[in-house]
Amino acid sequence: MEREQNIEVLAPAGSFESMKAAVNAGADAVYMGGTKFGARAYAENPDTDRLLEAVDYVHLHGKKLYLTVNTLLKERELSGELVRFLAPVYEAGVDALIVQDLGVWQTVRRWFPDLPLHASTQMTITGVRGAREAKRLGAARVVTARELSLVEIRKICEQVEIEVEAFVHGALCYSYSGQCLFSSLAGGRSGNRGRCAGPCRLSYEAWEGGGRLSGAEESYLLNLKDLCGLDSLGELLDAGVCSLKIEGRMKSPRYVAGVVSVYRKYVDLYKKVGGRGWKAASEDKEFLRELFDRGGFSDGYFHLHNGKGMLALSEKPFRQTDAALFEELERKYVKSEKKEKIKGNIRIAQDLPVKLSLEMGGASVSAEGAAALPAKSRPLQEADVRRQMEKLGDTPFALERLEVFLSADCFVPVGRLNELRRHAVSALKEEILRPFRRTLPTLAEESGERGEGGLAAPGERLRLSALVEEEGQFFAAVREPAVSRVYLSLDSIDARRLPELAKVCREAGKECFLALPRIWRDGGNLDWEELKQAEVDGFLVRVLDEVPFLDASPLREEGWKPEAGKHERYEFVADASLYTFNREAREVLARRGFSMDTAPLELNGRELLERGMAGSEMVVYGRLPMMVSAQCVQKTLKACLKKDGAPEGAGKSRTGTLFLRDGRRAPFPVRQYCRFCYNVIYNNVPLWLAEELPALAAMGTSMVRLEFTTEGEEEVSKVIRAFGAALEGDGDGGPPKLRTRGHFRRGVE
């Protein structure tokens, strides 16, 4: 007996042909993009007419289509293009949108309130709190981060009433999705805009203290093997995952069909016998390797937080493809046409209109033609009628059964029978599609006059903040009069030291904020008692999983205040990784309770001005984070720092630094943040925007931030003084020889 569980095999469709191949191979749903706003800009995405045809195609075959609108949209795109792009797809009945941008989220909720939204993996949802926040926003489904374990996925399924979708097969990014700027900063092609150049697939050398760590056969240090989740399929479904997602919108229709056929087989097996007592056959795994091989497969993160075995470190050997296999896939799934079985009856009687009725599932239609004529010579035969009715050609139907009621001595011209069949088939298609159609209210042109995102108005003078990762950096920042706020990074500063450091900040007349981790995975066992004792002014929030702390953290629940009478509540600042490319996104965060946001790192000056900068902080100095990864270069090449003498305890931290060199010998610092168990790869040169401070001030920017990572105390003081002088209009701060303006002048496509 089959198990009562709604399970979906979800296939990628980078083209119309891939969509058809996926449906033919047994996919329950496909996800695909149009010509705009999808995270695979270089796929063969269909134009609007072809996209509408795809929506109808899947619905005629009882499947679903989810449209990817999972990139970050600039102000002009959001206010001028998005609604017009979505309107016809909405009316056609697209089943859901996959979304990353909070501004897109709000716009869709306003214009298309009944359209289901799925929180993209680009939103970096790593736990129960993030899933709850997505649900609060109105999500029908969350697509979990690829880095989650089975235990973490199960917790979301059990504790949040929301559909959960998880990746089970295909390429793995080295970085958490949505937290990668490597392609953007190094080459101007933004992964957040669907144009990733794939820097994680290139070769690098790892260095430490002047010596090379990586060997000659360890050149692809960021190159993760593809995920194959067949062995974990039963556990995933037992955990409550409803949708099994296959990656591959840049892959061929043959690849898509082949992978879908294997996962269809094992989902059907699960429905019959459950998740125990079977293993995926070795021949099926070999079949998947024949389709694409990046140095073998891994089980991903389902059972491991990271590991060397997940990486294809060496050059992939040439592999002869199985031509016969691909020809078979082409024949069976790509070139074939899927037909849905229909039933019908036709009544032909002299001097009465010919009537043809068709039905499929719960849909039924009838069509009438001209009256049958008396036969002058050869009467119409039943075989003649069946022959014409079965000519369904390029329609999605095949006639399973036809009842013919034919009076004697009648005649109907073949042309009229064909016309009647075409009319009835067209009516049946429309009847099947009718429940999916939506009616769109009249669209008014959106006004660009939406204010400044609902955040605080700019102050009289541009203020300066400093984010520090080490105590030496902290004391250097506190000594400088130009700094008005200090962010203490919980990544690397011992939480037990926070009360003393916060007190030093207050005595120096500066605000003290805690910078929460860049990724929240059970919070690194954060001890909220220690945080309460710190008596800070606020928090820098990095990811969606941390947003619920605005109203649900133990700090707020217990009503603790830093100083009696000083604060009614904490201040919360959204970091740049909580993307606000547009005013709509800024409004979402402002209504959520943020007092300030951080301007995106990928917008140029003109785009920032269009977005609005009042109530925004802007990073103007620092080695920008290019990747945040659950993988660890240190562990891959040497040993885990936490197991190698690192102190235990929730309040303690362990940080290490290596360097990656690319083909141009540029050294990218890699820091291991052991408390929260992730690596950050930083840009090889610091951002330096001291000369742009007048422009930022003119935009109404509220604060500018200096971010310190690898700098020593002396360098921290030097940088702060340079920017302090620039704030006073005393020159450009004396930029270093090697620096970057980031995207302030160029932006991204």
XYZ file of C-alpha atoms in Angstrom:
749
model
C 0.000 0.000 0.000
C 1.408 3.390 -0.972
C 2.208 5.889 1.770
C -0.027 8.940 2.015
C 2.552 11.682 1.541
C 2.702 14.548 -0.893
C 6.178 14.191 -2.398
C 7.418 16.229 -5.318
C 10.302 15.534 -7.680
C 11.275 19.056 -8.726
C 13.337 19.389 -11.905
C 15.372 22.246 -13.393
C 14.309 23.629 -16.754
C 16.750 26.001 -18.377
C 14.881 25.704 -21.664
C 11.510 24.678 -23.033
C 13.038 21.400 -24.214
C 14.383 20.642 -20.728
C 10.933 21.318 -19.299
C 9.331 18.791 -21.642
C 12.069 16.235 -21.010
C 11.602 16.590 -17.246
C 7.849 16.058 -17.498
C 8.353 13.056 -19.784
C 10.814 11.551 -17.285
C 8.413 11.827 -14.354
C 8.959 15.209 -12.694
C 6.046 16.470 -10.607
C 7.102 20.091 -11.044
C 9.730 22.172 -12.812
C 11.362 25.457 -11.947
C 12.414 27.787 -14.722
C 13.157 31.417 -15.397
C 12.008 33.894 -17.975
C 14.146 36.432 -19.764
C 14.443 38.552 -16.615
C 15.224 38.264 -12.914
C 16.236 34.590 -12.766
C 19.418 33.289 -11.130
C 20.580 31.611 -14.353
C 20.814 34.498 -16.794
C 22.907 32.410 -19.215
C 20.438 29.518 -19.486
C 18.238 29.290 -22.599
C 15.399 30.967 -20.720
C 12.211 31.212 -22.779
C 10.651 34.493 -23.823
C 7.241 35.418 -22.437
C 5.199 33.620 -25.099
C 7.211 30.437 -24.701
C 7.013 30.739 -20.918
C 3.222 30.978 -21.082
C 3.220 27.920 -23.313
C 5.329 26.103 -20.709
C 2.847 26.978 -17.950
C 0.020 25.521 -20.024
C 2.079 22.460 -20.958
C 2.765 21.413 -17.376
C -0.827 22.015 -16.326
C -2.205 19.944 -19.184
C -0.063 17.090 -17.900
C -1.004 17.557 -14.252
C 2.331 19.092 -13.221
C 3.439 22.443 -11.778
C 5.761 25.255 -12.805
C 7.577 27.552 -10.383
C 9.016 30.741 -11.847
C 12.423 31.845 -10.602
C 12.481 35.523 -9.705
C 15.370 34.883 -7.349
C 17.755 37.734 -8.056
C 18.191 41.137 -6.451
C 16.441 43.925 -8.314
C 17.628 47.479 -8.673
C 15.220 50.323 -7.993
C 14.371 50.983 -11.634
C 13.713 47.309 -12.322
C 11.463 46.869 -9.344
C 9.427 50.011 -9.875
C 9.230 49.800 -13.646
C 9.598 46.248 -14.962
C 8.733 43.541 -12.472
C 4.942 43.862 -12.386
C 4.680 44.082 -16.185
C 6.902 40.994 -16.500
C 4.860 38.963 -14.019
C 1.344 39.988 -15.080
C 0.855 37.595 -18.030
C 2.497 34.691 -16.197
C 0.266 35.319 -13.201
C -2.830 35.307 -15.404
C -1.699 32.063 -17.063
C -1.628 30.402 -13.657
C 2.027 29.971 -12.706
C 2.029 27.899 -9.528
C 4.534 29.884 -7.431
C 7.432 32.320 -7.546
C 10.845 31.523 -6.074
C 12.079 34.781 -4.535
C 15.218 36.166 -2.869
C 14.723 39.953 -2.774
C 12.562 41.322 0.063
C 11.518 44.140 -2.251
C 10.279 41.650 -4.830
C 8.506 39.860 -2.005
C 6.632 42.990 -0.932
C 5.801 44.019 -4.498
C 4.356 40.614 -5.335
C 2.312 40.574 -2.132
C 0.851 43.954 -3.103
C 0.052 43.245 -6.742
C -0.551 39.482 -6.718
C -1.652 38.638 -3.148
C -2.861 35.119 -3.977
C 0.340 34.051 -5.749
C 2.329 31.561 -3.605
C 5.898 32.535 -2.775
C 8.798 30.188 -2.092
C 11.760 31.515 -0.114
C 14.793 30.857 -2.310
C 17.930 29.125 -1.093
C 19.493 32.524 -1.903
C 17.845 33.798 1.295
C 20.292 31.615 3.278
C 17.717 30.043 5.585
C 19.658 27.733 7.893
C 17.270 26.980 10.722
C 13.924 27.158 12.447
C 14.116 30.912 13.103
C 14.732 31.731 9.455
C 11.917 29.451 8.332
C 9.551 31.110 10.803
C 10.559 34.533 9.544
C 9.914 33.441 5.961
C 6.496 32.169 6.992
C 5.797 35.476 8.756
C 6.583 37.187 5.446
C 3.985 34.963 3.801
C 6.073 32.151 2.321
C 4.276 28.947 1.396
C 7.594 27.096 1.200
C 11.246 27.480 2.176
C 14.123 26.161 0.113
C 16.722 25.308 2.726
C 20.390 26.169 2.458
C 22.311 23.310 0.843
C 24.596 23.176 3.883
C 21.969 21.875 6.301
C 22.206 18.476 7.945
C 19.348 16.016 8.085
C 18.933 16.877 11.757
C 18.568 20.601 10.992
C 16.148 19.940 8.133
C 14.056 17.686 10.368
C 13.842 20.435 13.009
C 12.435 22.879 10.466
C 9.899 20.321 9.245
C 8.794 19.502 12.790
C 8.747 22.988 14.277
C 7.487 25.205 11.450
C 4.205 24.682 9.611
C 5.585 25.333 6.165
C 6.507 23.300 3.107
C 10.205 22.394 3.009
C 12.152 21.928 -0.201
C 15.715 20.569 -0.192
C 18.326 20.034 -2.885
C 19.073 16.356 -3.514
C 21.215 16.338 -6.654
C 23.561 18.529 -8.653
C 26.261 21.132 -8.272
C 27.157 22.566 -4.869
C 28.447 26.114 -4.455
C 31.423 26.527 -2.136
C 29.738 29.518 -0.553
C 26.378 29.656 1.152
C 23.969 30.726 -1.586
C 23.236 34.423 -1.327
C 26.478 35.087 0.550
C 28.909 35.021 -2.390
C 30.410 38.144 -3.953
C 33.518 36.475 -5.420
C 32.402 36.568 -9.046
C 30.992 40.061 -8.532
C 34.042 41.678 -6.951
C 36.648 39.812 -8.982
C 34.962 39.952 -12.366
C 31.892 42.171 -12.253
C 29.493 39.255 -12.800
C 27.169 38.990 -9.832
C 25.761 35.688 -8.636
C 23.034 37.730 -6.941
C 22.056 38.891 -10.411
C 22.204 35.449 -12.037
C 25.578 35.934 -13.714
C 28.061 33.955 -11.624
C 31.335 33.240 -13.461
C 32.105 30.223 -11.257
C 35.348 31.259 -9.518
C 35.044 28.272 -7.169
C 35.802 25.993 -10.151
C 39.218 27.596 -10.738
C 42.559 26.507 -9.304
C 44.131 28.104 -6.210
C 47.121 27.615 -3.959
C 46.832 27.788 -0.172
C 49.592 29.532 1.800
C 50.295 30.001 5.481
C 53.123 32.011 7.024
C 55.069 32.211 3.773
C 54.831 28.497 3.023
C 52.576 26.685 0.597
C 50.086 24.294 2.190
C 48.406 22.772 -0.844
C 50.148 20.142 -2.932
C 50.345 19.865 -6.689
C 47.334 17.538 -6.708
C 45.299 19.889 -4.522
C 44.743 22.773 -6.911
C 40.946 22.992 -6.876
C 40.451 23.962 -3.267
C 36.954 25.405 -3.721
C 35.660 22.809 -6.180
C 32.933 20.802 -4.470
C 31.818 17.496 -5.925
C 28.242 17.280 -7.088
C 25.637 16.225 -4.580
C 23.946 12.843 -4.975
C 21.310 12.381 -2.288
C 19.994 8.955 -3.281
C 21.369 7.292 -0.153
C 19.711 9.919 2.059
C 16.432 10.024 0.176
C 14.469 7.965 2.689
C 15.772 9.971 5.642
C 14.910 13.259 3.929
C 11.376 12.172 3.191
C 10.935 10.692 6.659
C 12.057 14.055 8.058
C 9.145 15.743 6.272
C 10.709 17.249 3.147
C 7.967 17.605 0.534
C 9.997 18.662 -2.494
C 13.226 17.069 -3.729
C 15.068 19.627 -5.822
C 17.458 18.748 -8.622
C 19.990 21.427 -9.630
C 20.882 21.965 -13.274
C 19.237 24.757 -15.269
C 22.467 25.095 -17.248
C 22.452 21.380 -18.101
C 21.087 19.687 -21.229
C 17.585 18.203 -21.556
C 19.173 14.730 -21.635
C 20.877 15.314 -18.303
C 17.681 16.624 -16.735
C 15.617 13.700 -17.984
C 18.163 11.125 -16.886
C 18.462 12.465 -13.327
C 14.703 12.883 -12.978
C 14.075 9.289 -14.100
C 16.319 7.919 -11.329
C 14.811 10.035 -8.549
C 11.313 9.217 -9.838
C 12.138 5.540 -9.443
C 13.232 5.870 -5.821
C 10.441 8.222 -4.775
C 7.956 5.682 -6.110
C 9.802 2.971 -4.186
C 9.627 5.068 -1.020
C 5.891 5.523 -1.448
C 5.489 1.755 -1.550
C 7.847 0.552 1.184
C 8.976 3.612 3.154
C 12.471 4.835 3.840
C 14.017 1.704 5.291
C 15.095 -1.658 3.953
C 16.502 -0.531 0.622
C 19.600 1.100 -0.829
C 20.110 2.833 -4.122
C 21.490 0.401 -6.664
C 25.114 0.915 -7.690
C 24.125 0.820 -11.358
C 21.797 3.789 -10.816
C 24.609 5.806 -9.226
C 26.886 4.878 -12.119
C 24.145 5.981 -14.525
C 24.083 9.381 -12.809
C 27.885 9.629 -13.023
C 27.688 8.955 -16.755
C 25.382 11.937 -17.074
C 27.861 14.292 -15.383
C 30.984 13.669 -13.358
C 32.839 16.352 -11.392
C 35.283 13.921 -9.827
C 32.611 11.782 -8.206
C 29.665 12.473 -5.930
C 29.268 13.286 -2.266
C 26.345 12.993 0.113
C 26.679 16.717 0.659
C 26.035 18.090 4.110
C 23.313 15.683 5.187
C 25.652 13.901 7.612
C 28.793 16.091 7.688
C 29.317 19.774 8.429
C 32.237 19.840 5.999
C 35.073 17.616 4.857
C 37.852 16.991 2.386
C 35.866 14.141 0.841
C 33.334 16.642 -0.492
C 35.941 18.284 -2.727
C 37.241 17.361 -6.165
C 40.713 18.745 -5.478
C 42.566 17.491 -8.542
C 42.097 17.993 -12.259
C 39.164 15.929 -13.471
C 40.410 13.152 -15.779
C 38.943 13.001 -19.261
C 36.012 10.638 -19.403
C 34.574 9.179 -22.575
C 30.832 9.749 -22.576
C 28.449 6.923 -23.350
C 26.983 7.994 -26.692
C 24.439 5.186 -26.692
C 23.132 6.280 -23.292
C 22.566 9.858 -24.425
C 20.949 8.713 -27.650
C 18.536 6.586 -25.632
C 17.694 9.528 -23.356
C 17.160 11.691 -26.413
C 14.780 9.163 -27.938
C 12.898 8.256 -24.777
C 12.440 11.646 -23.127
C 13.590 14.550 -25.290
C 12.111 13.675 -28.676
C 9.032 11.850 -27.442
C 5.714 13.550 -26.806
C 3.811 12.860 -23.621
C 0.133 12.104 -24.204
C -2.708 12.262 -21.701
C -5.446 9.690 -22.134
C -8.917 11.034 -22.846
C -12.332 9.468 -23.352
C -15.088 10.505 -25.699
C -18.333 9.750 -27.417
C -19.720 10.916 -30.722
C -23.334 10.873 -31.878
C -24.181 10.996 -35.589
C -27.762 10.877 -36.753
C -29.330 12.064 -39.974
C -30.539 15.696 -39.959
C -29.181 16.256 -36.415
C -26.031 18.175 -35.466
C -23.039 15.882 -34.976
C -22.079 15.986 -31.270
C -18.643 15.082 -29.880
C -18.003 14.934 -26.110
C -14.529 14.577 -24.579
C -13.392 14.187 -20.986
C -10.185 13.898 -18.990
C -10.206 13.658 -15.247
C -12.840 16.061 -13.994
C -12.912 18.140 -17.173
C -15.532 17.470 -19.850
C -16.689 19.386 -22.926
C -19.052 18.954 -25.851
C -18.917 20.384 -29.339
C -21.488 20.350 -32.107
C -21.042 20.420 -35.851
C -23.292 20.623 -38.877
C -26.105 18.121 -39.286
C -25.347 14.721 -40.769
C -26.550 14.242 -44.353
C -28.294 11.262 -45.940
C -25.763 9.044 -47.690
C -25.938 9.209 -51.489
C -23.607 6.296 -52.124
C -21.372 4.851 -49.381
C -22.696 5.482 -45.842
C -20.298 6.617 -43.131
C -18.712 3.668 -41.313
C -17.727 3.483 -37.641
C -14.128 2.773 -38.668
C -14.131 6.027 -40.662
C -15.299 7.958 -37.609
C -12.705 6.388 -35.309
C -9.918 7.027 -37.790
C -10.654 10.765 -37.892
C -11.226 11.136 -34.138
C -7.925 9.426 -33.313
C -5.912 11.906 -35.377
C -4.752 13.902 -32.347
C -1.309 14.552 -33.817
C 0.527 17.388 -32.001
C -2.082 17.725 -29.274
C -1.237 16.586 -25.715
C -3.939 13.895 -25.893
C -4.378 10.285 -26.938
C -7.851 8.799 -27.335
C -8.132 5.912 -24.891
C -11.774 5.057 -25.533
C -14.382 6.336 -27.959
C -18.057 5.370 -27.988
C -19.590 5.816 -31.441
C -23.344 6.139 -31.879
C -23.893 6.112 -35.631
C -27.223 5.905 -37.408
C -27.454 3.962 -40.657
C -27.256 5.641 -44.041
C -25.578 8.828 -42.739
C -22.791 10.821 -44.269
C -20.500 13.528 -42.847
C -17.644 14.979 -44.907
C -14.183 14.182 -43.522
C -13.355 17.892 -43.315
C -16.310 18.504 -40.992
C -15.327 15.611 -38.734
C -11.801 16.989 -38.490
C -13.082 20.490 -37.738
C -15.347 19.111 -35.005
C -12.454 17.164 -33.463
C -10.193 20.214 -33.459
C -12.887 22.364 -31.878
C -13.601 19.805 -29.131
C -9.918 19.251 -28.364
C -9.321 22.995 -28.124
C -12.314 23.323 -25.794
C -11.013 20.459 -23.633
C -7.616 22.121 -23.303
C -9.232 25.357 -22.195
C -11.472 23.531 -19.730
C -8.469 21.765 -18.172
C -6.567 25.060 -17.928
C -9.536 27.132 -16.734
C -9.012 26.460 -12.988
C -5.447 27.773 -13.262
C -6.357 31.072 -14.940
C -6.388 34.249 -12.887
C -7.852 37.664 -13.574
C -5.547 40.570 -12.959
C -6.919 43.888 -11.725
C -6.178 46.905 -13.875
C -2.531 47.777 -13.384
C -1.797 51.377 -12.539
C 1.643 52.733 -13.169
C 3.683 52.613 -9.982
C 4.951 55.918 -8.738
C 8.634 56.302 -8.044
C 7.803 58.656 -5.163
C 8.008 56.188 -2.283
C 10.080 58.181 0.167
C 13.305 57.034 1.729
C 12.373 53.492 2.683
C 10.763 54.429 5.991
C 14.054 54.647 7.904
C 15.466 57.433 10.005
C 16.277 60.770 8.420
C 19.953 61.632 7.925
C 21.769 63.370 10.712
C 23.477 66.730 10.398
C 26.890 65.160 10.007
C 28.116 61.925 8.511
C 29.057 59.607 11.389
C 31.847 57.015 11.404
C 31.661 53.471 12.786
C 34.246 50.708 13.046
C 33.712 46.953 13.020
C 36.511 45.054 14.776
C 37.372 41.376 15.107
C 40.213 41.562 17.627
C 40.726 43.322 20.930
C 43.751 45.213 19.683
C 41.643 46.630 16.867
C 38.938 47.515 19.391
C 41.225 49.569 21.625
C 42.678 51.343 18.600
C 39.170 52.270 17.418
C 38.014 53.448 20.846
C 40.983 55.794 21.151
C 40.101 57.622 17.929
C 37.693 60.570 18.377
C 36.356 60.236 14.828
C 34.649 56.929 15.670
C 31.141 57.222 17.125
C 30.128 53.553 17.094
C 32.043 50.295 17.498
C 30.771 46.912 16.330
C 32.270 43.987 18.246
C 32.335 40.840 16.144
C 31.002 37.793 17.964
C 32.867 35.726 15.369
C 36.160 36.141 17.124
C 35.910 38.206 20.322
C 35.497 36.183 23.502
C 31.940 36.773 24.763
C 33.185 36.786 28.366
C 35.128 39.967 27.568
C 32.090 41.821 26.229
C 31.010 43.530 29.501
C 34.438 45.082 29.990
C 34.769 46.126 26.345
C 31.266 47.614 26.286
C 32.081 49.573 29.430
C 35.248 50.947 27.789
C 33.100 52.014 24.828
C 30.564 53.800 27.001
C 33.255 55.579 29.001
C 34.763 56.795 25.723
C 31.362 58.193 24.717
C 30.842 55.703 21.885
C 27.984 53.375 21.046
C 28.746 49.671 21.383
C 27.004 47.160 19.122
C 27.461 43.403 18.769
C 27.898 42.058 15.238
C 26.066 38.738 15.070
C 27.649 35.904 13.042
C 27.467 35.889 9.246
C 25.712 32.507 9.404
C 23.391 31.350 12.165
C 23.531 27.597 12.813
C 22.181 27.088 16.344
C 24.022 30.273 17.265
C 27.353 28.676 18.158
C 25.846 27.961 21.589
C 25.615 31.667 22.312
C 25.156 32.318 25.995
C 22.500 35.014 26.263
C 23.351 35.551 29.932
C 26.782 36.717 28.826
C 25.293 38.988 26.177
C 22.945 40.571 28.713
C 25.871 41.367 30.971
C 27.609 43.157 28.124
C 25.139 46.074 28.260
C 25.437 46.963 24.582
C 23.368 49.434 22.594
C 22.335 47.220 19.729
C 23.059 44.489 17.223
C 24.240 44.143 13.636
C 22.038 41.483 12.005
C 23.547 39.528 9.121
C 21.009 36.902 7.940
C 17.292 36.123 7.993
C 17.699 33.571 10.797
C 18.751 36.415 13.110
C 15.841 38.748 12.283
C 13.440 37.127 14.809
C 15.763 38.302 17.593
C 14.228 41.742 17.088
C 11.137 40.524 18.889
C 11.851 37.014 20.175
C 15.312 36.986 21.707
C 15.703 36.244 25.426
C 17.087 39.768 25.739
C 13.912 41.443 24.552
C 11.594 38.921 26.172
C 13.080 39.564 29.584
C 12.935 43.301 29.069
C 16.559 43.876 29.974
C 17.953 47.346 29.218
C 21.604 48.351 28.889
C 21.234 51.265 31.284
C 18.154 52.163 33.257
C 16.263 54.904 31.490
C 18.629 55.064 28.534
C 16.918 52.763 26.057
C 13.328 51.800 25.419
C 14.674 49.053 23.177
C 17.816 47.951 21.406
C 18.764 49.315 18.046
C 19.081 46.803 15.236
C 21.092 47.436 12.086
C 20.690 45.224 9.014
C 24.022 44.371 7.451
C 24.670 44.452 3.703
C 24.036 40.695 3.522
C 20.373 41.407 4.331
C 20.114 42.881 0.870
C 18.280 46.157 0.276
C 18.789 46.824 -3.431
C 15.581 48.858 -3.585
C 13.274 50.995 -1.463
C 10.697 48.254 -1.103
C 13.253 46.015 0.612
C 14.266 48.899 2.874
C 10.635 49.406 3.859
C 10.269 45.723 4.762
C 13.183 45.971 7.196
C 12.070 49.328 8.575
C 8.625 47.963 9.379
C 10.253 44.941 10.966
C 11.962 47.233 13.469
C 15.406 47.969 12.050
C 16.655 51.453 12.811
C 19.218 51.360 10.009
C 20.235 49.221 7.058
C 23.583 48.817 5.320
C 23.812 49.803 1.670
C 24.454 46.923 -0.760
C 28.045 46.417 -1.898
C 27.088 45.866 -5.549
C 25.303 49.114 -6.411
C 27.038 52.111 -7.952
C 26.594 55.694 -6.790
C 23.693 56.488 -9.103
C 21.844 53.313 -8.120
C 22.403 54.022 -4.438
C 20.930 57.486 -4.900
C 17.849 56.025 -6.632
C 17.481 53.512 -3.796
C 17.810 56.240 -1.155
C 20.551 56.510 1.478
C 18.866 58.301 4.395
C 18.897 55.862 7.276
C 21.604 53.760 5.648
C 25.124 52.937 6.683
C 27.744 52.448 3.963
C 30.868 50.299 4.148
C 33.683 52.529 2.906
C 36.749 50.588 4.028
C 37.742 46.976 4.507
C 38.506 43.674 2.872
C 35.057 42.784 1.619
C 33.748 39.258 2.273
C 33.711 37.347 -1.007
C 32.528 33.947 0.226
C 31.068 32.595 3.448
C 31.431 28.824 3.491
C 30.660 25.872 5.733
C 33.773 24.307 4.209
C 37.136 24.929 5.864
C 40.401 25.307 3.946
C 42.315 24.690 7.179
C 40.534 21.390 7.772
C 40.847 20.357 4.126
C 44.636 20.713 4.131
C 45.688 20.301 7.771
C 43.410 19.718 10.731
C 40.384 21.279 12.377
C 41.510 24.096 14.698
C 38.744 23.347 17.157
C 39.996 19.796 17.616
C 43.588 20.922 17.714
C 43.771 22.495 21.158
C 41.027 25.060 20.776
C 39.388 25.848 24.109
C 35.874 24.589 24.698
C 33.058 26.735 25.999
C 30.268 28.803 24.513
C 31.911 32.139 25.111
C 35.272 31.360 23.566
C 36.386 31.780 19.982
C 39.109 30.492 17.751
C 40.174 32.267 14.573
C 42.866 31.367 12.058
C 44.008 32.934 8.796
C 45.311 31.385 5.574
C 45.719 32.822 2.086
C 44.523 31.621 -1.285
C 46.445 32.658 -4.397
C 44.757 32.639 -7.776
C 46.404 32.470 -11.205
C 47.495 36.110 -10.909
C 49.104 35.383 -7.541
C 46.647 37.671 -5.768
C 46.459 36.632 -2.073
C 42.923 36.308 -0.714
C 42.807 36.046 3.097
C 40.751 33.123 4.402
C 39.663 33.343 8.028
C 38.402 30.340 9.985
C 35.748 31.341 12.506
C 35.609 28.212 14.613
C 32.981 29.341 17.077
C 30.348 29.306 14.348
C 32.276 26.885 12.126
C 32.559 28.755 8.849
C 35.245 30.277 6.633
C 35.191 33.726 5.076
C 37.279 34.444 1.984
C 38.084 38.156 1.786
C 39.103 40.325 -1.143
C 42.827 40.600 -1.731
C 42.752 44.424 -1.617
C 40.750 46.675 0.712
C 37.841 48.850 -0.295
C 38.782 52.533 0.045
C 36.126 55.202 -0.507
C 37.495 58.146 1.498
C 37.357 60.408 -1.552
C 33.675 59.496 -2.044
C 32.594 60.718 1.410
C 31.350 64.111 0.117
C 29.188 62.311 -2.443
C 27.845 59.954 0.195
C 27.072 62.844 2.503
C 25.243 64.629 -0.314
C 23.110 61.489 -0.814
C 21.948 61.748 2.797
C 23.892 58.740 4.048
C 23.564 58.419 7.827
C 26.780 56.604 8.708
C 29.877 55.142 7.078
C 31.636 52.026 8.349
C 35.226 50.849 8.437
C 35.555 47.050 8.671
C 38.776 45.631 10.105
C 39.795 41.990 9.697
C 43.531 41.316 9.332
C 44.813 44.806 10.296
C 47.018 45.410 13.300
C 46.449 48.210 15.855
C 48.732 50.700 14.150
C 47.082 50.195 10.769
C 43.616 50.524 12.324
C 44.553 53.880 13.834
C 46.071 55.063 10.575
C 42.959 54.165 8.547
C 40.573 55.763 11.046
C 42.574 58.984 11.093
C 42.630 59.099 7.298
C 38.855 58.734 7.089
C 38.373 61.136 9.980
C 40.361 63.741 8.057
C 38.342 63.037 4.915
C 35.128 63.528 6.899
C 36.402 66.965 7.889
C 37.121 67.750 4.238
C 40.873 67.462 4.658
C 41.887 65.599 1.491
C 41.125 62.075 0.236
C 42.585 60.268 3.220
C 45.788 59.228 1.471
C 44.652 55.970 -0.156
C 46.971 52.963 -0.061
C 48.792 51.856 -3.187
C 46.591 48.779 -3.544
C 42.910 49.448 -3.059
C 39.562 49.101 -4.817
C 36.520 51.309 -5.120
C 34.417 48.157 -5.268
C 31.261 48.776 -7.257
C 30.762 52.416 -6.289
C 31.767 53.599 -9.762
C 31.034 50.554 -11.940
C 28.191 48.581 -10.349
C 27.084 45.210 -11.710
C 25.045 44.287 -14.756
